[in-house]
Amino acid sequence: MSLLVHKLMRRGVSLKALGWQGFAASVLITVASWGIGWFPRSQLSPLARSGFFVEFRTEAWGVISCIILMAAGLAWLTRAWILARPLVDTAELISTRQLAQLFVKWSAPLMFSFPILSRDVYSYLAQGRMLHADKSPYHEGISALPGWFEGGSDGLWAQSPSPYGPFFLVLSRIIYFVSNGVPEIGVGLLRITALLGVIGCFHFTAKLAKKMGQNPNWANWAIVGNPLFLLTMIGGAHNDALMIAGVFSAFALAYDHRPLAATLALAIAVSVKPIVLLVLPFIGLILLGRDTSLRAKCMVWLKVLCYCLIWLTIIGAVTNLWFGWLPAMFTAGDAAFPYAPVGLTGWLLGLLVGVLGGSASQTQSIVVFIFQLVSVAIVAWLALAKDISRPVRLAAWALSAVILLAPIIQPWYILWMIALFAISHRVSWSSEKLMIYLASLILVVVFVDQLSIEQWHIVWLMRVFAAVLAVALFAGLFRFDPKTRTVLSGDTGPASIQ
């Protein structure tokens, strides 16, 4: 056992203590969601008709109290994650079972929160409702539904096609049907689905890490135990966990030289979020034999492409949505997000062209299309790289290029990048600390951005209060907390693992 672990244990830091601290932090976050989480608006919602949550949302003391609880919970959970770092330094310090139990304690209360850090779960239900009403989410936005706004969906998707694959859309339709439109039931079922994705991520992260010579416990700490991951995937009930689990399983199966199974796993991931189709060339590189010539690459790419097309055709036929997601992938510019560099560029150029009498929307679409071509060129360049000894890392760079050059960058997209980079190679301790700081920064930004503040309050004032409080708590965590500083000052990075 390392000296750092001994030092922390003398200060009262143990696996059991970290488990209950993370549990308490998640309880604070869950209670806070009563006042600032995304509340169901539908007339079918029993909670919307209940008076219990009214004061938490309409009274200033309720909202302020919930902001304080949420900020404290986020900082406390992040602290537990950082203090758990030395325990995953080597495989002997903590078993996979113990690590799983730790994450269960951290995330169990989140199963009962209102959606936090995102309200996309309501868009999932709306798109499931569209399918149930025989409307195509690939041809119409959710505004085609009567009363869509009361469902709680973000207006960003009002007139934009769905960015999700056929498997997930049909799953959303089934959940909407089973829930009979009651949002609490729908959110609960989608959260259970997200939890299954998190479990899949835990399993396949460990499996892939072993194949790549990584410490599986460290990989799971960096990826699954990350508070940004747990809060987004379980608290926000996001489908990204299903996608990441599918991609990791595809890589693991490729390393087992099982191309049919690997392409099936990737096809399922694509049927959740089509963007991960770009991983296919790198699956082919793993399956490549000793011959690394261009001809050999083209042959293996043709092989995995045919396999993947067969699986996607079967999924399309079963769901009756076929390949409607393909054109939808290239029309995401209709929902360009000004916070993304490409979205901001298109928006500004669109405004300029509009002032000059041109078409702002057409200009924006052209800008998005140009950057999409650039990202595809980068993916092709990486796939054709001379050094293909680390295909997963090449895939990480490719996915990063596509994300950063997309018209929309949601904070949880960074999790895809963190996951692939963390598992693809052993990072230095300085890079690992950068990951901790980056995840914490994104957590603070998303917390402030995704506060659900009712119209009875001064929204900007509440957000400023939340931002100042969160920054102060996290600054105190990193600067003044002795136990956190002990971990961050020690060389516990995976580079030292032998």
Tab-separated table of C-alpha atoms in Angstrom:
chain	number	residue	atom	x	y	z
A	1	MET	CA	0.000	0.000	0.000
A	2	SER	CA	1.374	3.378	-0.958
A	3	LEU	CA	2.532	5.955	1.593
A	4	LEU	CA	-0.153	8.304	0.371
A	5	VAL	CA	-2.916	5.799	1.176
A	6	HIS	CA	-1.435	5.309	4.681
A	7	LYS	CA	-1.312	9.068	5.126
A	8	LEU	CA	-4.947	9.512	4.121
A	9	MET	CA	-6.112	6.623	6.299
A	10	ARG	CA	-4.406	8.244	9.299
A	11	ARG	CA	-6.528	11.315	8.520
A	12	GLY	CA	-9.735	9.285	8.602
A	13	VAL	CA	-10.136	8.658	4.887
A	14	SER	CA	-11.307	5.087	4.258
A	15	LEU	CA	-13.308	3.284	1.609
A	16	LYS	CA	-16.334	3.097	3.904
A	17	ALA	CA	-16.122	6.788	4.812
A	18	LEU	CA	-15.804	7.804	1.151
A	19	GLY	CA	-18.839	5.701	0.282
A	20	TRP	CA	-21.086	7.353	2.846
A	21	GLN	CA	-19.723	10.824	2.111
A	22	GLY	CA	-20.571	10.397	-1.564
A	23	PHE	CA	-23.984	9.020	-0.595
A	24	ALA	CA	-24.680	12.067	1.608
A	25	ALA	CA	-23.541	14.392	-1.194
A	26	SER	CA	-25.963	12.728	-3.622
A	27	VAL	CA	-28.772	13.060	-1.074
A	28	LEU	CA	-28.099	16.813	-0.925
A	29	ILE	CA	-28.193	16.992	-4.731
A	30	THR	CA	-31.448	15.006	-4.873
A	31	VAL	CA	-33.145	17.242	-2.294
A	32	ALA	CA	-31.836	20.313	-4.154
A	33	SER	CA	-33.453	19.061	-7.368
A	34	TRP	CA	-36.855	19.643	-5.740
A	35	GLY	CA	-36.323	23.379	-6.158
A	36	ILE	CA	-33.966	23.783	-9.116
A	37	GLY	CA	-34.209	20.483	-11.039
A	38	TRP	CA	-36.251	20.195	-14.224
A	39	PHE	CA	-39.816	19.835	-13.015
A	40	PRO	CA	-42.461	17.951	-15.061
A	41	ARG	CA	-45.042	20.291	-16.599
A	42	SER	CA	-47.511	17.868	-18.117
A	43	GLN	CA	-51.087	17.830	-16.860
A	44	LEU	CA	-50.631	14.075	-16.457
A	45	SER	CA	-47.926	14.652	-13.816
A	46	PRO	CA	-49.051	13.857	-10.245
A	47	LEU	CA	-46.087	15.800	-8.841
A	48	ALA	CA	-47.014	18.905	-10.828
A	49	ARG	CA	-50.402	18.810	-9.095
A	50	SER	CA	-48.839	18.258	-5.679
A	51	GLY	CA	-48.341	21.214	-3.371
A	52	PHE	CA	-45.305	19.724	-1.645
A	53	PHE	CA	-42.750	21.155	-4.088
A	54	VAL	CA	-44.421	24.536	-4.581
A	55	GLU	CA	-42.540	26.444	-1.886
A	56	PHE	CA	-39.200	25.018	-2.948
A	57	ARG	CA	-39.753	26.488	-6.403
A	58	THR	CA	-41.833	29.625	-5.846
A	59	GLU	CA	-40.398	31.021	-2.617
A	60	ALA	CA	-36.989	32.729	-2.711
A	61	TRP	CA	-35.847	30.930	0.454
A	62	GLY	CA	-36.650	27.581	-1.183
A	63	VAL	CA	-34.703	28.273	-4.374
A	64	ILE	CA	-31.729	29.775	-2.519
A	65	SER	CA	-31.630	26.832	-0.102
A	66	CYS	CA	-31.683	24.374	-3.012
A	67	ILE	CA	-28.885	26.238	-4.806
A	68	ILE	CA	-26.771	26.022	-1.640
A	69	LEU	CA	-27.523	22.317	-1.216
A	70	MET	CA	-26.760	21.565	-4.874
A	71	ALA	CA	-23.451	23.464	-4.878
A	72	ALA	CA	-22.399	21.813	-1.611
A	73	GLY	CA	-23.387	18.377	-2.920
A	74	LEU	CA	-21.424	18.814	-6.142
A	75	ALA	CA	-18.287	19.891	-4.289
A	76	TRP	CA	-18.627	17.126	-1.690
A	77	LEU	CA	-19.122	14.393	-4.307
A	78	THR	CA	-16.128	15.706	-6.265
A	79	ARG	CA	-14.081	15.627	-3.073
A	80	ALA	CA	-15.019	11.975	-2.463
A	81	TRP	CA	-14.000	11.152	-6.046
A	82	ILE	CA	-10.611	12.830	-5.666
A	83	LEU	CA	-9.930	11.187	-2.299
A	84	ALA	CA	-10.733	7.783	-3.809
A	85	ARG	CA	-7.917	8.249	-6.340
A	86	PRO	CA	-5.088	6.672	-4.263
A	87	LEU	CA	-7.218	3.567	-3.677
A	88	VAL	CA	-7.131	2.734	-7.402
A	89	ASP	CA	-3.361	3.222	-7.668
A	90	THR	CA	-2.842	-0.522	-7.967
A	91	ALA	CA	-5.203	-3.444	-8.392
A	92	GLU	CA	-4.386	-4.738	-4.875
A	93	LEU	CA	-5.739	-1.721	-2.970
A	94	ILE	CA	-9.394	-2.157	-3.927
A	95	SER	CA	-11.288	-4.937	-5.664
A	96	THR	CA	-13.586	-4.416	-8.637
A	97	ARG	CA	-16.524	-5.391	-6.439
A	98	GLN	CA	-15.600	-2.829	-3.784
A	99	LEU	CA	-15.214	-0.121	-6.423
A	100	ALA	CA	-18.642	-0.980	-7.852
A	101	GLN	CA	-20.180	-0.800	-4.363
A	102	LEU	CA	-18.577	2.614	-3.874
A	103	PHE	CA	-20.133	3.928	-7.096
A	104	VAL	CA	-23.514	2.439	-6.142
A	105	LYS	CA	-23.494	4.422	-2.892
A	106	TRP	CA	-22.543	7.591	-4.751
A	107	SER	CA	-25.299	7.260	-7.322
A	108	ALA	CA	-28.232	5.522	-5.553
A	109	PRO	CA	-29.943	8.733	-4.305
A	110	LEU	CA	-29.773	10.218	-7.806
A	111	MET	CA	-32.311	7.639	-8.983
A	112	PHE	CA	-34.959	9.654	-7.114
A	113	SER	CA	-34.036	13.192	-8.165
A	114	PHE	CA	-35.756	15.397	-10.689
A	115	PRO	CA	-33.640	15.588	-13.879
A	116	ILE	CA	-30.556	17.715	-13.228
A	117	LEU	CA	-27.847	19.284	-15.403
A	118	SER	CA	-30.006	18.643	-18.483
A	119	ARG	CA	-33.638	18.272	-19.531
A	120	ASP	CA	-32.978	16.139	-22.607
A	121	VAL	CA	-34.833	13.259	-20.970
A	122	TYR	CA	-38.069	15.117	-21.707
A	123	SER	CA	-37.022	15.377	-25.364
A	124	TYR	CA	-36.514	11.602	-25.396
A	125	LEU	CA	-40.096	11.156	-24.222
A	126	ALA	CA	-41.350	13.715	-26.760
A	127	GLN	CA	-39.651	11.897	-29.633
A	128	GLY	CA	-41.038	8.598	-28.370
A	129	ARG	CA	-44.436	10.256	-28.356
A	130	MET	CA	-43.871	11.371	-31.960
A	131	LEU	CA	-43.256	7.793	-33.063
A	132	HIS	CA	-46.310	6.674	-31.122
A	133	ALA	CA	-48.309	9.286	-33.070
A	134	ASP	CA	-46.908	7.956	-36.376
A	135	LYS	CA	-44.744	11.039	-36.894
A	136	SER	CA	-41.091	10.734	-37.926
A	137	PRO	CA	-38.596	12.438	-35.568
A	138	TYR	CA	-36.200	12.510	-38.526
A	139	HIS	CA	-38.490	14.699	-40.634
A	140	GLU	CA	-40.144	16.918	-38.016
A	141	GLY	CA	-39.215	18.584	-34.752
A	142	ILE	CA	-41.098	17.963	-31.539
A	143	SER	CA	-43.123	21.137	-32.123
A	144	ALA	CA	-45.266	18.946	-34.402
A	145	LEU	CA	-46.802	17.597	-31.195
A	146	PRO	CA	-49.716	19.472	-29.607
A	147	GLY	CA	-48.728	20.868	-26.228
A	148	TRP	CA	-45.075	19.882	-26.738
A	149	PHE	CA	-43.758	22.744	-24.591
A	150	GLU	CA	-45.620	21.490	-21.525
A	151	GLY	CA	-43.642	18.258	-21.820
A	152	GLY	CA	-40.533	20.043	-20.545
A	153	SER	CA	-38.403	19.704	-23.700
A	154	ASP	CA	-35.779	22.276	-24.630
A	155	GLY	CA	-36.958	24.592	-27.411
A	156	LEU	CA	-33.642	23.860	-29.163
A	157	TRP	CA	-35.261	20.730	-30.603
A	158	ALA	CA	-38.606	22.304	-31.454
A	159	GLN	CA	-38.016	22.260	-35.212
A	160	SER	CA	-34.845	20.175	-35.478
A	161	PRO	CA	-34.632	16.503	-36.475
A	162	SER	CA	-33.743	13.929	-33.857
A	163	PRO	CA	-30.000	13.269	-33.399
A	164	TYR	CA	-30.686	9.767	-32.037
A	165	GLY	CA	-30.605	6.388	-33.720
A	166	PRO	CA	-33.537	4.043	-34.412
A	167	PHE	CA	-32.908	1.671	-31.498
A	168	PHE	CA	-33.103	4.449	-28.918
A	169	LEU	CA	-36.099	6.127	-30.558
A	170	VAL	CA	-38.084	2.888	-30.521
A	171	LEU	CA	-37.036	2.343	-26.915
A	172	SER	CA	-38.310	5.852	-26.102
A	173	ARG	CA	-41.579	5.031	-27.858
A	174	ILE	CA	-42.017	1.861	-25.787
A	175	ILE	CA	-41.270	3.773	-22.578
A	176	TYR	CA	-43.729	6.527	-23.530
A	177	PHE	CA	-46.379	3.884	-24.231
A	178	VAL	CA	-45.753	2.046	-20.948
A	179	SER	CA	-45.767	5.300	-18.979
A	180	ASN	CA	-49.050	6.348	-20.641
A	181	GLY	CA	-47.612	9.861	-20.892
A	182	VAL	CA	-46.995	10.258	-17.147
A	183	PRO	CA	-43.609	12.037	-17.073
A	184	GLU	CA	-42.467	10.670	-13.699
A	185	ILE	CA	-42.896	7.088	-14.924
A	186	GLY	CA	-41.235	7.880	-18.254
A	187	VAL	CA	-38.269	9.598	-16.591
A	188	GLY	CA	-37.949	6.721	-14.131
A	189	LEU	CA	-37.864	4.104	-16.883
A	190	LEU	CA	-35.369	6.114	-18.942
A	191	ARG	CA	-33.244	6.523	-15.824
A	192	ILE	CA	-33.242	2.753	-15.320
A	193	THR	CA	-32.148	2.440	-18.964
A	194	ALA	CA	-29.364	4.959	-18.312
A	195	LEU	CA	-28.348	2.987	-15.218
A	196	LEU	CA	-28.027	-0.149	-17.349
A	197	GLY	CA	-25.750	1.870	-19.623
A	198	VAL	CA	-23.622	2.919	-16.639
A	199	ILE	CA	-23.342	-0.723	-15.537
A	200	GLY	CA	-22.339	-1.623	-19.099
A	201	CYS	CA	-19.723	1.135	-19.074
A	202	PHE	CA	-18.284	-0.190	-15.804
A	203	HIS	CA	-18.048	-3.732	-17.161
A	204	PHE	CA	-16.638	-2.932	-20.596
A	205	THR	CA	-14.284	-0.227	-19.294
A	206	ALA	CA	-12.637	-2.855	-17.078
A	207	LYS	CA	-12.584	-5.401	-19.899
A	208	LEU	CA	-11.087	-3.021	-22.464
A	209	ALA	CA	-8.603	-1.599	-19.963
A	210	LYS	CA	-7.205	-5.076	-19.291
A	211	LYS	CA	-6.759	-5.700	-23.003
A	212	MET	CA	-4.858	-2.423	-23.343
A	213	GLY	CA	-2.605	-3.023	-20.347
A	214	GLN	CA	-4.392	-0.462	-18.190
A	215	ASN	CA	-5.325	-0.712	-14.523
A	216	PRO	CA	-9.097	-1.429	-14.811
A	217	ASN	CA	-9.893	0.122	-11.428
A	218	TRP	CA	-8.131	3.355	-12.349
A	219	ALA	CA	-9.929	3.432	-15.717
A	220	ASN	CA	-13.310	3.004	-14.016
A	221	TRP	CA	-12.431	5.665	-11.445
A	222	ALA	CA	-11.504	8.115	-14.229
A	223	ILE	CA	-14.513	7.355	-16.430
A	224	VAL	CA	-17.481	5.932	-14.521
A	225	GLY	CA	-16.721	7.361	-11.063
A	226	ASN	CA	-16.288	10.862	-12.477
A	227	PRO	CA	-19.021	13.008	-10.814
A	228	LEU	CA	-19.753	14.645	-14.164
A	229	PHE	CA	-20.466	11.180	-15.574
A	230	LEU	CA	-22.657	9.942	-12.706
A	231	LEU	CA	-24.616	13.181	-12.391
A	232	THR	CA	-25.181	13.495	-16.136
A	233	MET	CA	-25.946	9.859	-16.898
A	234	ILE	CA	-28.049	9.008	-13.824
A	235	GLY	CA	-29.137	12.423	-12.548
A	236	GLY	CA	-29.809	13.621	-16.091
A	237	ALA	CA	-30.883	10.182	-17.404
A	238	HIS	CA	-28.766	10.598	-20.534
A	239	ASN	CA	-28.396	7.961	-23.251
A	240	ASP	CA	-24.657	8.589	-23.696
A	241	ALA	CA	-23.845	5.797	-21.233
A	242	LEU	CA	-25.511	3.275	-23.557
A	243	MET	CA	-23.499	4.644	-26.461
A	244	ILE	CA	-20.154	4.575	-24.612
A	245	ALA	CA	-20.819	1.036	-23.378
A	246	GLY	CA	-21.526	-0.037	-26.968
A	247	VAL	CA	-18.342	1.559	-28.308
A	248	PHE	CA	-16.156	0.093	-25.552
A	249	SER	CA	-17.652	-3.362	-26.048
A	250	ALA	CA	-17.023	-3.048	-29.803
A	251	PHE	CA	-13.342	-2.254	-29.177
A	252	ALA	CA	-13.016	-5.107	-26.668
A	253	LEU	CA	-14.592	-7.598	-29.082
A	254	ALA	CA	-12.356	-6.370	-31.884
A	255	TYR	CA	-9.300	-7.080	-29.727
A	256	ASP	CA	-10.746	-10.597	-29.316
A	257	HIS	CA	-10.757	-10.824	-33.148
A	258	ARG	CA	-14.553	-11.178	-33.323
A	259	PRO	CA	-15.505	-8.846	-36.192
A	260	LEU	CA	-19.178	-9.869	-36.384
A	261	ALA	CA	-19.762	-9.297	-32.675
A	262	ALA	CA	-17.684	-6.092	-32.679
A	263	THR	CA	-19.640	-4.568	-35.559
A	264	LEU	CA	-22.937	-5.610	-33.944
A	265	ALA	CA	-21.954	-3.799	-30.727
A	266	LEU	CA	-20.970	-0.724	-32.729
A	267	ALA	CA	-24.204	-0.876	-34.770
A	268	ILE	CA	-26.192	-0.806	-31.518
A	269	ALA	CA	-24.126	2.197	-30.331
A	270	VAL	CA	-24.775	3.922	-33.681
A	271	SER	CA	-28.476	3.162	-33.210
A	272	VAL	CA	-28.301	5.191	-30.005
A	273	LYS	CA	-26.175	8.084	-31.320
A	274	PRO	CA	-25.133	7.874	-34.995
A	275	ILE	CA	-22.050	10.053	-34.554
A	276	VAL	CA	-20.033	7.059	-33.300
A	277	LEU	CA	-20.183	5.506	-36.767
A	278	LEU	CA	-16.842	7.272	-37.300
A	279	VAL	CA	-15.287	4.736	-34.905
A	280	LEU	CA	-15.721	2.007	-37.545
A	281	PRO	CA	-12.395	2.582	-39.385
A	282	PHE	CA	-10.508	2.223	-36.104
A	283	ILE	CA	-12.319	-1.019	-35.303
A	284	GLY	CA	-10.926	-2.162	-38.661
A	285	LEU	CA	-7.385	-1.131	-37.670
A	286	ILE	CA	-7.608	-3.350	-34.573
A	287	LEU	CA	-8.644	-6.295	-36.752
A	288	LEU	CA	-5.796	-5.657	-39.173
A	289	GLY	CA	-3.145	-8.367	-39.316
A	290	ARG	CA	0.584	-7.961	-39.845
A	291	ASP	CA	0.005	-6.519	-43.307
A	292	THR	CA	-0.615	-2.788	-42.711
A	293	SER	CA	-0.538	-1.725	-46.343
A	294	LEU	CA	-3.213	0.523	-47.774
A	295	ARG	CA	-4.671	-2.409	-49.680
A	296	ALA	CA	-4.957	-4.465	-46.482
A	297	LYS	CA	-6.599	-1.535	-44.705
A	298	CYS	CA	-9.118	-1.068	-47.493
A	299	MET	CA	-9.973	-4.761	-47.446
A	300	VAL	CA	-10.584	-4.857	-43.686
A	301	TRP	CA	-12.542	-1.575	-43.841
A	302	LEU	CA	-14.740	-3.008	-46.575
A	303	LYS	CA	-15.287	-6.094	-44.454
A	304	VAL	CA	-16.317	-4.260	-41.271
A	305	LEU	CA	-18.412	-1.806	-43.302
A	306	CYS	CA	-20.382	-4.664	-44.856
A	307	TYR	CA	-20.896	-6.301	-41.470
A	308	CYS	CA	-22.004	-3.034	-39.898
A	309	LEU	CA	-24.364	-2.264	-42.791
A	310	ILE	CA	-25.973	-5.688	-42.401
A	311	TRP	CA	-26.571	-5.096	-38.673
A	312	LEU	CA	-27.850	-1.546	-39.255
A	313	THR	CA	-30.185	-2.793	-41.988
A	314	ILE	CA	-31.593	-5.421	-39.635
A	315	ILE	CA	-32.062	-2.821	-36.883
A	316	GLY	CA	-33.638	-0.423	-39.392
A	317	ALA	CA	-36.024	-3.103	-40.644
A	318	VAL	CA	-37.051	-4.194	-37.139
A	319	THR	CA	-37.652	-0.595	-36.009
A	320	ASN	CA	-39.126	0.413	-39.388
A	321	LEU	CA	-36.974	3.563	-39.277
A	322	TRP	CA	-34.357	2.233	-41.698
A	323	PHE	CA	-31.653	4.830	-42.402
A	324	GLY	CA	-33.600	7.988	-41.630
A	325	TRP	CA	-30.850	8.951	-39.187
A	326	LEU	CA	-28.330	9.447	-42.011
A	327	PRO	CA	-29.742	12.701	-43.457
A	328	ALA	CA	-30.672	13.816	-39.931
A	329	MET	CA	-26.975	13.638	-39.000
A	330	PHE	CA	-26.156	16.279	-41.566
A	331	THR	CA	-29.003	18.648	-40.685
A	332	ALA	CA	-27.965	19.153	-37.059
A	333	GLY	CA	-26.955	22.668	-38.066
A	334	ASP	CA	-30.644	23.567	-37.801
A	335	ALA	CA	-30.105	23.424	-34.038
A	336	ALA	CA	-26.738	25.203	-34.003
A	337	PHE	CA	-25.703	26.165	-30.504
A	338	PRO	CA	-24.032	29.582	-30.101
A	339	TYR	CA	-21.712	28.254	-27.343
A	340	ALA	CA	-20.025	25.891	-29.808
A	341	PRO	CA	-17.279	27.599	-31.877
A	342	VAL	CA	-18.800	26.426	-35.171
A	343	GLY	CA	-22.324	27.261	-34.045
A	344	LEU	CA	-21.173	30.709	-32.940
A	345	THR	CA	-19.305	31.307	-36.209
A	346	GLY	CA	-22.322	30.292	-38.280
A	347	TRP	CA	-24.644	32.403	-36.155
A	348	LEU	CA	-22.457	35.530	-36.426
A	349	LEU	CA	-21.911	35.142	-40.181
A	350	GLY	CA	-25.639	34.498	-40.588
A	351	LEU	CA	-26.420	37.751	-38.772
A	352	LEU	CA	-23.975	39.634	-40.989
A	353	VAL	CA	-25.363	38.160	-44.197
A	354	GLY	CA	-28.897	38.801	-42.946
A	355	VAL	CA	-28.089	42.490	-42.419
A	356	LEU	CA	-26.754	42.626	-45.966
A	357	GLY	CA	-29.982	41.147	-47.301
A	358	GLY	CA	-28.947	37.508	-47.649
A	359	SER	CA	-30.274	34.347	-46.046
A	360	ALA	CA	-29.005	33.916	-42.477
A	361	SER	CA	-30.165	30.291	-42.172
A	362	GLN	CA	-28.589	29.279	-45.490
A	363	THR	CA	-25.306	30.915	-44.501
A	364	GLN	CA	-25.346	29.100	-41.203
A	365	SER	CA	-25.983	25.771	-42.932
A	366	ILE	CA	-23.075	26.382	-45.339
A	367	VAL	CA	-20.696	27.160	-42.453
A	368	VAL	CA	-21.763	23.985	-40.635
A	369	PHE	CA	-21.358	21.901	-43.804
A	370	ILE	CA	-17.822	23.232	-44.410
A	371	PHE	CA	-16.725	22.308	-40.894
A	372	GLN	CA	-18.365	18.901	-41.222
A	373	LEU	CA	-16.215	18.280	-44.311
A	374	VAL	CA	-13.129	19.366	-42.355
A	375	SER	CA	-13.949	16.958	-39.527
A	376	VAL	CA	-14.474	14.093	-41.992
A	377	ALA	CA	-11.098	14.911	-43.581
A	378	ILE	CA	-9.435	14.772	-40.147
A	379	VAL	CA	-11.018	11.383	-39.428
A	380	ALA	CA	-9.759	10.074	-42.785
A	381	TRP	CA	-6.265	11.445	-42.125
A	382	LEU	CA	-6.143	9.727	-38.712
A	383	ALA	CA	-7.420	6.438	-40.158
A	384	LEU	CA	-4.653	6.549	-42.768
A	385	ALA	CA	-1.925	7.380	-40.224
A	386	LYS	CA	1.326	5.443	-40.506
A	387	ASP	CA	1.461	4.646	-36.792
A	388	ILE	CA	-1.629	2.547	-36.074
A	389	SER	CA	-0.278	0.877	-32.935
A	390	ARG	CA	-2.931	2.626	-30.794
A	391	PRO	CA	-6.226	2.590	-32.725
A	392	VAL	CA	-8.344	3.573	-29.696
A	393	ARG	CA	-6.285	6.700	-29.207
A	394	LEU	CA	-6.655	7.551	-32.895
A	395	ALA	CA	-10.406	7.107	-32.434
A	396	ALA	CA	-10.243	9.473	-29.450
A	397	TRP	CA	-8.620	12.172	-31.581
A	398	ALA	CA	-11.108	11.564	-34.405
A	399	LEU	CA	-14.104	11.834	-32.093
A	400	SER	CA	-12.622	14.961	-30.511
A	401	ALA	CA	-12.286	16.595	-33.922
A	402	VAL	CA	-15.884	15.820	-34.826
A	403	ILE	CA	-17.171	17.071	-31.445
A	404	LEU	CA	-15.163	20.301	-31.446
A	405	LEU	CA	-16.118	21.084	-35.060
A	406	ALA	CA	-19.815	20.338	-34.554
A	407	PRO	CA	-22.491	23.066	-34.467
A	408	ILE	CA	-23.551	21.840	-31.022
A	409	ILE	CA	-21.236	20.979	-28.129
A	410	GLN	CA	-23.030	19.843	-25.023
A	411	PRO	CA	-20.914	19.561	-21.847
A	412	TRP	CA	-21.460	15.809	-21.567
A	413	TYR	CA	-19.887	15.341	-25.000
A	414	ILE	CA	-16.574	15.955	-23.229
A	415	LEU	CA	-17.184	12.695	-21.382
A	416	TRP	CA	-16.764	10.783	-24.658
A	417	MET	CA	-13.361	12.387	-25.127
A	418	ILE	CA	-12.299	11.807	-21.516
A	419	ALA	CA	-13.402	8.168	-21.716
A	420	LEU	CA	-11.490	7.335	-24.896
A	421	PHE	CA	-8.341	9.255	-23.953
A	422	ALA	CA	-8.320	7.822	-20.419
A	423	ILE	CA	-8.575	4.237	-21.598
A	424	SER	CA	-6.351	4.495	-24.668
A	425	HIS	CA	-3.057	5.181	-22.887
A	426	ARG	CA	-1.540	5.818	-19.487
A	427	VAL	CA	-1.599	9.536	-18.878
A	428	SER	CA	0.853	11.545	-16.807
A	429	TRP	CA	-0.122	12.781	-13.357
A	430	SER	CA	-0.232	16.368	-14.647
A	431	SER	CA	-2.684	15.293	-17.369
A	432	GLU	CA	-4.722	13.430	-14.789
A	433	LYS	CA	-4.983	16.546	-12.609
A	434	LEU	CA	-6.010	18.490	-15.701
A	435	MET	CA	-8.826	15.965	-16.178
A	436	ILE	CA	-9.961	16.538	-12.576
A	437	TYR	CA	-9.918	20.309	-12.977
A	438	LEU	CA	-11.652	20.169	-16.373
A	439	ALA	CA	-14.428	17.881	-15.090
A	440	SER	CA	-14.923	20.173	-12.082
A	441	LEU	CA	-15.048	23.293	-14.254
A	442	ILE	CA	-17.606	21.756	-16.601
A	443	LEU	CA	-19.649	20.623	-13.604
A	444	VAL	CA	-19.785	24.190	-12.268
A	445	VAL	CA	-20.693	25.639	-15.681
A	446	VAL	CA	-23.456	23.093	-16.306
A	447	PHE	CA	-24.810	23.552	-12.777
A	448	VAL	CA	-25.215	27.293	-13.326
A	449	ASP	CA	-26.474	26.967	-16.910
A	450	GLN	CA	-29.036	24.250	-16.155
A	451	LEU	CA	-30.726	25.768	-13.112
A	452	SER	CA	-34.478	25.527	-13.535
A	453	ILE	CA	-35.608	28.883	-12.116
A	454	GLU	CA	-39.293	29.779	-12.108
A	455	GLN	CA	-40.581	33.037	-13.573
A	456	TRP	CA	-41.308	34.462	-10.107
A	457	HIS	CA	-37.591	34.986	-9.468
A	458	ILE	CA	-34.890	37.181	-10.975
A	459	VAL	CA	-33.168	34.471	-13.008
A	460	TRP	CA	-29.859	36.237	-13.655
A	461	LEU	CA	-29.484	37.076	-9.961
A	462	MET	CA	-30.036	33.449	-8.928
A	463	ARG	CA	-27.508	32.293	-11.519
A	464	VAL	CA	-24.907	34.803	-10.354
A	465	PHE	CA	-25.421	33.639	-6.762
A	466	ALA	CA	-25.055	30.002	-7.845
A	467	ALA	CA	-21.909	30.753	-9.862
A	468	VAL	CA	-20.197	32.681	-7.053
A	469	LEU	CA	-21.088	30.015	-4.490
A	470	ALA	CA	-19.975	27.082	-6.679
A	471	VAL	CA	-16.687	28.745	-7.646
A	472	ALA	CA	-15.989	29.568	-3.988
A	473	LEU	CA	-16.703	25.999	-2.841
A	474	PHE	CA	-14.587	24.379	-5.550
A	475	ALA	CA	-11.770	26.898	-5.053
A	476	GLY	CA	-11.840	26.089	-1.348
A	477	LEU	CA	-11.846	22.373	-2.142
A	478	PHE	CA	-8.726	22.626	-4.289
A	479	ARG	CA	-6.905	25.335	-2.360
A	480	PHE	CA	-7.683	24.859	1.324
A	481	ASP	CA	-8.947	21.318	1.946
A	482	PRO	CA	-5.899	19.452	3.393
A	483	LYS	CA	-6.997	15.965	2.318
A	484	THR	CA	-7.726	17.026	-1.266
A	485	ARG	CA	-4.409	18.869	-1.439
A	486	THR	CA	-2.634	15.760	-0.138
A	487	VAL	CA	-3.960	13.739	-3.073
A	488	LEU	CA	-3.384	16.421	-5.691
A	489	SER	CA	0.180	17.004	-4.537
A	490	GLY	CA	1.141	13.331	-4.658
A	491	ASP	CA	2.382	11.455	-7.732
A	492	THR	CA	-0.398	8.857	-7.855
A	493	GLY	CA	-0.873	8.906	-11.579
A	494	PRO	CA	-1.293	5.747	-13.637
A	495	ALA	CA	2.080	6.400	-15.227
A	496	SER	CA	3.612	5.102	-12.008
A	497	ILE	CA	1.655	1.859	-12.107
A	498	GLN	CA	3.766	-1.097	-13.109
